[in-house]
Structures are given as structure tokens and as C-alpha cells.
mmCIF file of C-alpha atoms and ligand atoms in Angstrom:
data_model
loop_
_atom_site.group_PDB
_atom_site.id
_atom_site.type_symbol
_atom_site.label_atom_id
_atom_site.label_comp_id
_atom_site.label_asym_id
_atom_site.label_seq_id
_atom_site.Cartn_x
_atom_site.Cartn_y
_atom_site.Cartn_z
ATOM 1 C CA MET A 134 96.048 139.938 94.481
ATOM 2 C CA ARG A 135 96.721 136.712 96.211
ATOM 3 C CA ASP A 136 99.695 136.280 98.402
ATOM 4 C CA SER A 137 102.131 134.131 96.359
ATOM 5 C CA ARG A 138 102.802 132.040 99.450
ATOM 6 C CA GLU A 139 99.118 131.369 99.879
ATOM 7 C CA THR A 140 98.891 129.884 96.385
ATOM 8 C CA PHE A 141 101.086 127.015 97.505
ATOM 9 C CA VAL A 142 99.592 126.385 100.912
ATOM 10 C CA ASN A 143 98.887 122.668 101.153
ATOM 11 C CA HIS A 144 96.571 121.013 103.613
ATOM 12 C CA ALA A 145 96.860 117.392 104.670
ATOM 13 C CA PHE A 146 95.092 115.130 107.147
ATOM 14 C CA VAL A 147 95.028 111.944 109.114
ATOM 15 C CA ILE A 148 91.702 110.159 109.145
ATOM 16 C CA GLY A 149 90.655 107.433 111.554
ATOM 17 C CA HIS A 150 87.835 106.497 113.891
ATOM 18 C CA PRO A 151 88.527 107.368 116.669
ATOM 19 C CA ILE A 152 91.406 109.704 115.851
ATOM 20 C CA LYS A 153 91.989 111.958 118.802
ATOM 21 C CA HIS A 154 94.975 109.992 120.163
ATOM 22 C CA SER A 155 96.880 110.117 116.867
ATOM 23 C CA ARG A 156 100.421 111.475 117.229
ATOM 24 C CA SER A 157 100.691 112.239 113.511
ATOM 25 C CA PRO A 158 99.632 115.918 113.914
ATOM 26 C CA ILE A 159 102.542 116.416 116.344
ATOM 27 C CA ILE A 160 104.993 114.880 113.863
ATOM 28 C CA HIS A 161 103.836 116.771 110.762
ATOM 29 C CA GLY A 162 103.210 119.977 112.708
ATOM 30 C CA HIS A 163 106.813 119.863 113.952
ATOM 31 C CA TRP A 164 108.161 119.434 110.417
ATOM 32 C CA LEU A 165 105.972 122.202 108.991
ATOM 33 C CA LYS A 166 107.280 124.519 111.680
ATOM 34 C CA THR A 167 110.964 123.585 111.544
ATOM 35 C CA LEU A 168 111.027 123.616 107.717
ATOM 36 C CA ASP A 169 109.113 126.916 107.755
ATOM 37 C CA LEU A 170 106.519 125.677 105.286
ATOM 38 C CA PRO A 171 103.028 127.104 104.995
ATOM 39 C CA GLY A 172 100.299 124.484 105.226
ATOM 40 C CA SER A 173 98.498 122.407 107.752
ATOM 41 C CA TYR A 174 98.014 118.834 108.886
ATOM 42 C CA ARG A 175 95.021 117.936 111.009
ATOM 43 C CA ALA A 176 93.241 114.936 112.452
ATOM 44 C CA ILE A 177 89.734 114.323 111.124
ATOM 45 C CA ASP A 178 87.376 111.756 112.592
ATOM 46 C CA ILE A 179 85.674 109.943 109.716
ATOM 47 C CA SER A 180 83.336 107.037 110.374
ATOM 48 C CA PRO A 181 83.497 104.023 108.031
ATOM 49 C CA ASP A 182 80.162 105.046 106.494
ATOM 50 C CA ASP A 183 81.522 108.478 105.621
ATOM 51 C CA LEU A 184 84.780 107.305 104.050
ATOM 52 C CA PRO A 185 83.556 107.126 100.410
ATOM 53 C CA ALA A 186 82.097 110.646 100.597
ATOM 54 C CA PHE A 187 85.285 111.998 102.178
ATOM 55 C CA PHE A 188 87.418 110.589 99.352
ATOM 56 C CA ALA A 189 84.944 111.859 96.750
ATOM 57 C CA GLY A 190 85.256 115.313 98.311
ATOM 58 C CA ILE A 191 89.056 115.229 98.025
ATOM 59 C CA ARG A 192 88.838 114.180 94.381
ATOM 60 C CA GLN A 193 86.447 117.003 93.558
ATOM 61 C CA GLY A 194 88.732 119.499 95.270
ATOM 62 C CA ASP A 195 85.928 120.576 97.615
ATOM 63 C CA LEU A 196 88.087 120.152 100.670
ATOM 64 C CA ALA A 197 91.311 121.696 99.316
ATOM 65 C CA LEU A 198 93.258 118.717 100.639
ATOM 66 C CA VAL A 199 96.388 117.378 98.896
ATOM 67 C CA GLY A 200 96.418 114.061 100.707
ATOM 68 C CA GLY A 201 96.963 112.476 104.057
ATOM 69 C CA ASN A 202 97.343 109.480 106.275
ATOM 70 C CA VAL A 203 94.793 106.761 106.733
ATOM 71 C CA THR A 204 94.682 104.835 109.974
ATOM 72 C CA ILE A 205 92.555 102.357 111.921
ATOM 73 C CA PRO A 206 89.945 101.237 110.897
ATOM 74 C CA HIS A 207 90.211 102.572 107.325
ATOM 75 C CA LYS A 208 93.498 101.203 105.972
ATOM 76 C CA GLU A 209 91.923 98.329 104.057
ATOM 77 C CA ALA A 210 88.680 99.977 102.926
ATOM 78 C CA ALA A 211 90.583 103.031 101.671
ATOM 79 C CA LEU A 212 92.538 100.891 99.234
ATOM 80 C CA GLY A 213 89.324 100.037 97.406
ATOM 81 C CA LEU A 214 88.324 103.691 97.153
ATOM 82 C CA VAL A 215 91.448 105.204 95.537
ATOM 83 C CA ASP A 216 92.219 105.422 91.802
ATOM 84 C CA GLU A 217 95.905 104.492 91.738
ATOM 85 C CA PRO A 218 97.126 102.170 94.492
ATOM 86 C CA ASP A 219 100.811 101.259 94.035
ATOM 87 C CA ASP A 220 102.251 97.732 94.135
ATOM 88 C CA LEU A 221 103.310 97.958 97.784
ATOM 89 C CA ALA A 222 99.816 98.875 98.936
ATOM 90 C CA LEU A 223 98.186 96.259 96.697
ATOM 91 C CA GLU A 224 100.408 93.463 97.986
ATOM 92 C CA ILE A 225 99.783 94.438 101.612
ATOM 93 C CA GLY A 226 96.082 95.015 100.938
ATOM 94 C CA ALA A 227 96.065 98.280 102.872
ATOM 95 C CA THR A 228 97.122 101.914 102.525
ATOM 96 C CA ASN A 229 98.320 104.427 105.090
ATOM 97 C CA THR A 230 99.222 107.294 102.732
ATOM 98 C CA VAL A 231 97.174 108.901 99.940
ATOM 99 C CA TRP A 232 97.698 111.921 97.704
ATOM 100 C CA MET A 233 96.113 113.735 94.782
ATOM 101 C CA SER A 234 97.970 113.979 91.494
ATOM 102 C CA ASP A 235 96.489 114.960 88.101
ATOM 103 C CA GLY A 236 92.998 114.751 89.533
ATOM 104 C CA ARG A 237 93.436 111.170 90.672
ATOM 105 C CA LEU A 238 93.774 109.789 94.159
ATOM 106 C CA HIS A 239 96.965 107.733 94.635
ATOM 107 C CA ALA A 240 97.845 105.419 97.511
ATOM 108 C CA THR A 241 100.864 103.651 98.932
ATOM 109 C CA ASN A 242 101.847 101.986 102.173
ATOM 110 C CA THR A 243 104.835 103.430 104.039
ATOM 111 C CA ASP A 244 104.643 101.238 107.173
ATOM 112 C CA GLY A 245 107.354 98.914 105.878
ATOM 113 C CA GLU A 246 109.588 101.844 104.954
ATOM 114 C CA GLY A 247 109.025 103.148 108.477
ATOM 115 C CA PHE A 248 109.917 99.791 109.961
ATOM 116 C CA VAL A 249 113.230 99.374 108.134
ATOM 117 C CA GLY A 250 113.962 103.120 108.293
ATOM 118 C CA ASN A 251 113.839 102.942 112.066
ATOM 119 C CA LEU A 252 116.198 99.948 112.118
ATOM 120 C CA ASP A 253 118.579 101.683 109.688
ATOM 121 C CA ALA A 254 118.664 104.687 112.014
ATOM 122 C CA GLN A 255 118.950 102.828 115.316
ATOM 123 C CA ALA A 256 121.058 99.834 114.259
ATOM 124 C CA PRO A 257 122.932 100.779 111.055
ATOM 125 C CA GLY A 258 123.946 97.751 108.996
ATOM 126 C CA TRP A 259 121.471 95.493 110.832
ATOM 127 C CA ASP A 260 120.299 93.819 107.630
ATOM 128 C CA SER A 261 123.742 92.579 106.586
ATOM 129 C CA GLN A 262 123.755 90.330 109.656
ATOM 130 C CA VAL A 263 120.251 88.895 109.314
ATOM 131 C CA LYS A 264 119.836 85.568 107.497
ATOM 132 C CA THR A 265 116.891 84.271 109.514
ATOM 133 C CA ALA A 266 114.156 86.475 110.952
ATOM 134 C CA VAL A 267 111.292 85.491 113.234
ATOM 135 C CA VAL A 268 108.115 87.554 113.008
ATOM 136 C CA LEU A 269 105.664 87.082 115.882
ATOM 137 C CA GLY A 270 102.119 87.712 114.700
ATOM 138 C CA ALA A 271 100.223 87.559 111.425
ATOM 139 C CA GLY A 272 97.736 90.432 111.667
ATOM 140 C CA GLY A 273 97.519 93.638 109.674
ATOM 141 C CA ALA A 274 100.682 95.084 111.204
ATOM 142 C CA ALA A 275 102.722 91.992 110.366
ATOM 143 C CA ARG A 276 102.120 92.419 106.637
ATOM 144 C CA ALA A 277 104.185 95.563 106.157
ATOM 145 C CA VAL A 278 106.923 94.144 108.386
ATOM 146 C CA VAL A 279 107.145 90.889 106.416
ATOM 147 C CA GLN A 280 107.055 92.738 103.085
ATOM 148 C CA SER A 281 109.853 95.100 104.076
ATOM 149 C CA LEU A 282 112.072 92.315 105.466
ATOM 150 C CA ARG A 283 111.629 90.333 102.246
ATOM 151 C CA ASP A 284 112.310 93.412 100.130
ATOM 152 C CA ARG A 285 115.569 93.918 102.081
ATOM 153 C CA GLY A 286 116.650 90.520 100.796
ATOM 154 C CA ILE A 287 116.077 88.388 103.904
ATOM 155 C CA ARG A 288 115.370 84.926 102.554
ATOM 156 C CA ASP A 289 114.244 83.032 105.660
ATOM 157 C CA ILE A 290 111.372 84.846 107.353
ATOM 158 C CA ARG A 291 109.488 82.635 109.787
ATOM 159 C CA ILE A 292 106.030 83.880 110.684
ATOM 160 C CA LEU A 293 104.883 82.492 114.039
ATOM 161 C CA ASN A 294 101.286 83.020 115.068
ATOM 162 C CA ARG A 295 98.845 81.711 117.660
ATOM 163 C CA THR A 296 96.339 81.083 114.853
ATOM 164 C CA VAL A 297 98.549 79.292 112.377
ATOM 165 C CA ALA A 298 96.059 79.670 109.503
ATOM 166 C CA ARG A 299 96.683 83.425 109.532
ATOM 167 C CA ALA A 300 100.437 82.808 109.333
ATOM 168 C CA HIS A 301 99.824 80.628 106.264
ATOM 169 C CA ASP A 302 97.771 83.417 104.676
ATOM 170 C CA LEU A 303 100.740 85.754 105.060
ATOM 171 C CA ALA A 304 103.248 83.214 103.769
ATOM 172 C CA ASP A 305 101.034 82.633 100.710
ATOM 173 C CA ARG A 306 100.900 86.371 100.150
ATOM 174 C CA PHE A 307 104.624 87.078 100.493
ATOM 175 C CA GLY A 308 106.109 84.036 98.797
ATOM 176 C CA PRO A 309 109.014 81.614 99.157
ATOM 177 C CA ALA A 310 111.164 83.740 101.485
ATOM 178 C CA THR A 311 108.498 83.253 104.144
ATOM 179 C CA SER A 312 107.181 80.268 106.096
ATOM 180 C CA ALA A 313 104.309 79.789 108.550
ATOM 181 C CA HIS A 314 104.417 78.202 112.010
ATOM 182 C CA ASP A 315 102.472 77.996 115.244
ATOM 183 C CA LEU A 316 103.968 79.147 118.537
ATOM 184 C CA GLU A 317 104.896 75.648 119.699
ATOM 185 C CA GLY A 318 108.271 75.543 118.006
ATOM 186 C CA MET A 319 109.294 79.017 119.137
ATOM 187 C CA THR A 320 112.444 77.919 121.009
ATOM 188 C CA GLU A 321 113.767 76.079 117.984
ATOM 189 C CA HIS A 322 113.006 78.955 115.615
ATOM 190 C CA LEU A 323 114.533 81.543 117.925
ATOM 191 C CA SER A 324 117.717 79.520 118.289
ATOM 192 C CA ASP A 325 118.333 79.885 114.526
ATOM 193 C CA ALA A 326 117.269 83.514 114.314
ATOM 194 C CA ASP A 327 119.377 86.659 113.962
ATOM 195 C CA PHE A 328 116.346 88.890 114.331
ATOM 196 C CA LEU A 329 113.046 88.891 116.208
ATOM 197 C CA VAL A 330 110.180 91.321 115.777
ATOM 198 C CA ASN A 331 106.959 91.371 117.742
ATOM 199 C CA THR A 332 103.994 92.561 115.665
ATOM 200 C CA THR A 333 101.326 91.200 118.021
ATOM 201 C CA SER A 334 99.474 93.239 120.570
ATOM 202 C CA MET A 335 101.186 91.270 123.355
ATOM 203 C CA GLY A 336 102.546 93.702 125.931
ATOM 204 C CA MET A 337 100.592 96.674 124.617
ATOM 205 C CA ASP A 338 99.656 99.206 127.307
ATOM 206 C CA GLY A 339 101.675 97.275 129.855
ATOM 207 C CA ALA A 340 99.741 93.985 129.588
ATOM 208 C CA ASP A 341 101.569 90.943 130.939
ATOM 209 C CA VAL A 342 103.441 88.724 128.502
ATOM 210 C CA ALA A 343 104.571 85.137 128.961
ATOM 211 C CA THR A 344 108.329 84.692 129.204
ATOM 212 C CA LEU A 345 109.701 84.051 125.722
ATOM 213 C CA PRO A 346 112.690 81.733 125.197
ATOM 214 C CA MET A 347 115.153 84.596 124.673
ATOM 215 C CA ASP A 348 117.919 82.429 126.140
ATOM 216 C CA ALA A 349 117.746 80.335 123.006
ATOM 217 C CA MET A 350 118.717 83.292 120.810
ATOM 218 C CA LYS A 351 122.228 84.010 119.571
ATOM 219 C CA ALA A 352 124.042 86.645 121.614
ATOM 220 C CA THR A 353 124.308 88.779 118.431
ATOM 221 C CA ALA A 354 120.557 88.767 117.702
ATOM 222 C CA LEU A 355 118.567 91.982 117.358
ATOM 223 C CA VAL A 356 115.090 92.256 118.898
ATOM 224 C CA THR A 357 112.489 94.861 118.043
ATOM 225 C CA ASP A 358 108.824 95.511 118.774
ATOM 226 C CA ILE A 359 106.366 97.589 116.810
ATOM 227 C CA VAL A 360 104.379 98.315 119.980
ATOM 228 C CA TYR A 361 105.578 101.671 121.396
ATOM 229 C CA VAL A 362 103.294 102.107 124.406
ATOM 230 C CA PRO A 363 105.141 101.474 126.625
ATOM 231 C CA LEU A 364 108.443 102.261 124.852
ATOM 232 C CA MET A 365 110.260 99.508 126.731
ATOM 233 C CA THR A 366 107.768 96.711 126.078
ATOM 234 C CA PRO A 367 107.849 93.475 128.082
ATOM 235 C CA ILE A 368 109.342 91.693 125.065
ATOM 236 C CA LEU A 369 112.133 94.268 124.695
ATOM 237 C CA ARG A 370 112.728 94.099 128.452
ATOM 238 C CA GLN A 371 113.129 90.329 128.278
ATOM 239 C CA ALA A 372 115.602 90.714 125.392
ATOM 240 C CA ALA A 373 117.581 93.462 127.123
ATOM 241 C CA ASP A 374 117.766 91.390 130.324
ATOM 242 C CA ARG A 375 119.311 88.629 128.256
ATOM 243 C CA GLY A 376 121.868 91.167 126.922
ATOM 244 C CA LEU A 377 120.469 91.286 123.374
ATOM 245 C CA ARG A 378 120.433 94.444 121.236
ATOM 246 C CA THR A 379 116.992 96.062 121.103
ATOM 247 C CA VAL A 380 115.276 98.753 119.007
ATOM 248 C CA ASP A 381 111.982 100.211 120.191
ATOM 249 C CA GLY A 382 108.940 100.769 117.980
ATOM 250 C CA LEU A 383 108.456 104.513 118.189
ATOM 251 C CA GLY A 384 110.873 105.162 115.339
ATOM 252 C CA MET A 385 108.622 103.189 112.971
ATOM 253 C CA LEU A 386 105.842 105.707 113.580
ATOM 254 C CA LEU A 387 108.225 108.605 112.950
ATOM 255 C CA HIS A 388 109.849 107.131 109.839
ATOM 256 C CA GLN A 389 106.604 106.011 108.173
ATOM 257 C CA ALA A 390 105.571 109.677 108.190
ATOM 258 C CA VAL A 391 108.533 110.879 106.093
ATOM 259 C CA PRO A 392 107.408 109.888 102.556
ATOM 260 C CA GLY A 393 103.891 111.291 103.021
ATOM 261 C CA PHE A 394 105.167 114.649 104.221
ATOM 262 C CA ALA A 395 107.554 114.826 101.243
ATOM 263 C CA ARG A 396 104.664 114.241 98.821
ATOM 264 C CA TRP A 397 102.209 116.677 100.347
ATOM 265 C CA PHE A 398 104.574 119.495 101.228
ATOM 266 C CA GLY A 399 107.449 119.077 98.748
ATOM 267 C CA LYS A 400 110.366 118.669 101.177
ATOM 268 C CA ARG A 401 111.754 115.494 102.677
ATOM 269 C CA PRO A 402 111.891 115.880 106.463
ATOM 270 C CA VAL A 403 114.324 114.256 108.873
ATOM 271 C CA VAL A 404 113.573 112.247 112.000
ATOM 272 C CA THR A 405 115.549 113.973 114.756
ATOM 273 C CA PRO A 406 116.040 113.355 118.490
ATOM 274 C CA GLU A 407 114.053 116.571 119.037
ATOM 275 C CA LEU A 408 111.027 115.139 117.200
ATOM 276 C CA ARG A 409 111.300 111.876 119.089
ATOM 277 C CA ALA A 410 111.430 113.767 122.401
ATOM 278 C CA LEU A 411 108.272 115.687 121.473
ATOM 279 C CA VAL A 412 106.344 112.489 120.826
ATOM 280 C CA VAL A 413 107.769 110.772 123.912
ATOM 281 C CA ALA A 414 106.621 113.738 126.011
ATOM 282 C CA ASP A 415 103.115 113.395 124.577
ATOM 283 C CA LEU A 416 103.067 109.645 125.246
ATOM 284 C CA GLU A 417 104.151 110.271 128.837
ATOM 285 C CA ALA A 418 101.525 112.971 129.309
ATOM 286 C CA HIS A 419 98.736 110.609 128.232
ATOM 287 C CA VAL A 420 99.631 107.373 129.982
HETATM 288 P P1 ATR B 259 97.043 94.346 113.908
HETATM 289 O O1 ATR B 259 96.358 94.906 112.716
HETATM 290 O O2 ATR B 259 97.457 95.365 114.931
HETATM 291 O O3 ATR B 259 98.170 93.421 113.562
HETATM 292 P P2 ATR B 259 95.285 92.113 114.393
HETATM 293 O O4 ATR B 259 95.079 91.914 112.932
HETATM 294 O O5 ATR B 259 94.128 91.965 115.309
HETATM 295 O O6 ATR B 259 95.908 93.511 114.702
HETATM 296 O O7 ATR B 259 96.441 91.089 114.851
HETATM 297 C C1 ATR B 259 96.848 90.971 116.168
HETATM 298 C C2 ATR B 259 97.984 89.942 116.244
HETATM 299 O O8 ATR B 259 98.339 89.764 117.620
HETATM 300 C C3 ATR B 259 97.606 88.576 115.720
HETATM 301 O O9 ATR B 259 98.764 87.951 115.195
HETATM 302 C C4 ATR B 259 97.151 87.870 117.006
HETATM 303 O O10 ATR B 259 97.177 86.474 116.949
HETATM 304 P P3 ATR B 259 95.905 85.653 116.365
HETATM 305 O O11 ATR B 259 95.965 85.811 114.874
HETATM 306 O O12 ATR B 259 96.101 84.278 116.815
HETATM 307 O O13 ATR B 259 94.687 86.320 116.963
HETATM 308 C C5 ATR B 259 98.188 88.381 117.968
HETATM 309 N N1 ATR B 259 97.820 88.278 119.373
HETATM 310 C C6 ATR B 259 96.996 89.093 120.059
HETATM 311 N N2 ATR B 259 96.935 88.728 121.346
HETATM 312 C C7 ATR B 259 97.744 87.640 121.499
HETATM 313 C C8 ATR B 259 98.139 86.808 122.589
HETATM 314 N N3 ATR B 259 97.656 87.018 123.812
HETATM 315 N N4 ATR B 259 99.007 85.818 122.362
HETATM 316 C C9 ATR B 259 99.500 85.603 121.132
HETATM 317 N N5 ATR B 259 99.186 86.353 120.047
HETATM 318 C C10 ATR B 259 98.325 87.362 120.233
#
């Protein structure tokens, strides 16, 4: 006889290439343990060439996997390999979360939910005060941010990017609530803005960043960064020095994990200070 618990043991994954620095196993492992759920979540290194075969294996049930996270460099390619991408993933053109249901592989993108979920947790009510938002950057990471700001009802989202053509691509994708600009007019745009988010790699891993015109911003403005290594990025430091409210980017990583866990393991987990401390400790151990 099989153990009745064993029948419901679910196994999930994060795939990337490379994958060994992913913090997702810490996050999901913590929730499995604290919710006392059987199951596992592990990091698997899959090269781009092996991605189609990996997804075929999931579909056929060979790997006994219920779903997982997809990260760099697979987020875009994965979307073309699933059976049922949802509207969020299709609009962004990338997926970070997949799951099996009725023999078909489904996909969504929870990065935007993670982004606004973090702001909701760290700065409750933030969205009621934001009429104009400035988004720095127009790469892959900017897409989920712009989508989630628009879907929160923000009607003036200014995308500023070094390569203005990429900002136009995003504005075309996300519609009339968005506009595209180069970095030249940053002071003017920041002076109107209630909200600034950095989605570029500027400041990542402690790299130097030019001084941004934070002085132009309203004293009530909120500044956030999706970079979380280091936690206090140069852009957040500049904002804090100016006395502006800041929210760091680690919470986005924690909150984007919630919907996937709920799908694979059947319980919606909570982002707690204890979980955050676990991930911070890991970041500090691997500086
Ligand atoms: P991701 O998927 O992480 O967003 P990406 O698609 O390579 O990565 O995008 C990186 C973003 O950071 C882009 O907006 C990039 O600007 P360009 O489109 O002009 O390349 C921006 N970026 C990177 N380094 C930058 C720098 N030193 N100054 C300004 N923007 C920078």
C-alpha cells in the first residue's frame, strides 16, 4: 500500500543556465518546511538546447514534476514551448512560472505581481498617491514593471531609456498609459513624478552610478529599485540621502514566488520577516 501522503507529494523546480546562485530553493524550501507540506523544489541547470526536451519530459510525466520557475536565459523561449500561456505572459512575451494541468503545460508571469506585492507590503497605499511614474530602463525586467503599474491604474508611465528605441518598443506594447523618452529629459520627468523605479542594471553588484537628479523630485515621492544586490543600491542611497521614501528590490523576488508555490503545492504562502532574513543571510554569505 502506498502511503497516502506520498500520493500527493509534488515536486517543483527552477530552471536556468547557470542556476546555482538562484535563491528560489531557499524561498520554496522555507515554505514547504513551515507549512509542513511534503514535496520538493530544486534547481536544475538546463541549457537552451535542452529546454524543449525538458518541457516534453514534464508533459509526458516522465519527471514527476508539477511545474516550476523559469529564469535567465529561458523566460522568453519557454513561452513558445508551453501549451497555455495566459494573457499576462503573452503581453510581456516571457514566462517565469509554469505548471501542469489536465495534461497541458500552462504558463504565466508573476514578476509584476511580485513587484506590486512588495510595494503593497512595504508602502501600503502607495498606488493611491501615484499619478505619474518614471521607469528607468526598457529591458526584459522593465516589461513586468510597466505592465503591473498600468494594471494598477497608473495613467502616466514614462519609460526612460539610454536606447530610446527600446523605450518606444515598450510603449507600443503597453499602450496609451505609457510614453517613451531618452535620458536627457530626466530632471524634467522626475520633477513631475510621484514614483521612480530603476529596472536597469545600473548599480548592480556595487557598480558606480551617475548622480541622478533626485533633488528635482517631490518630497513625497517613492523610489524603488528591482536590483537587490546590494540591498541598498546606489540609486536608493541617493534617494534616501535626499529624504525620499525607498523600498528595496528583494521583496519583489519573495512576492513573485507566492503564486507559483500556491499552484504547485496547494497552499498560499506568506512573505514573512523570517523568510526575508533567510535570503538576506544567503546574500551576505555570497557577496
Ligand atoms: P533585463 O532583462 O535585466 O532588463 P536587459 O534587457 O539587458 O536586461 O536590459 C538592461 C537595461 O539596463 C536596459 O534598459 C539598458 O539600457 P539600453 O537598452 O540602452 O542598453 C539598461 N542599462 C544597462 N546599463 C546601463 C547604463 N550604464 N546606463 C544606462 N542604462 C543602462
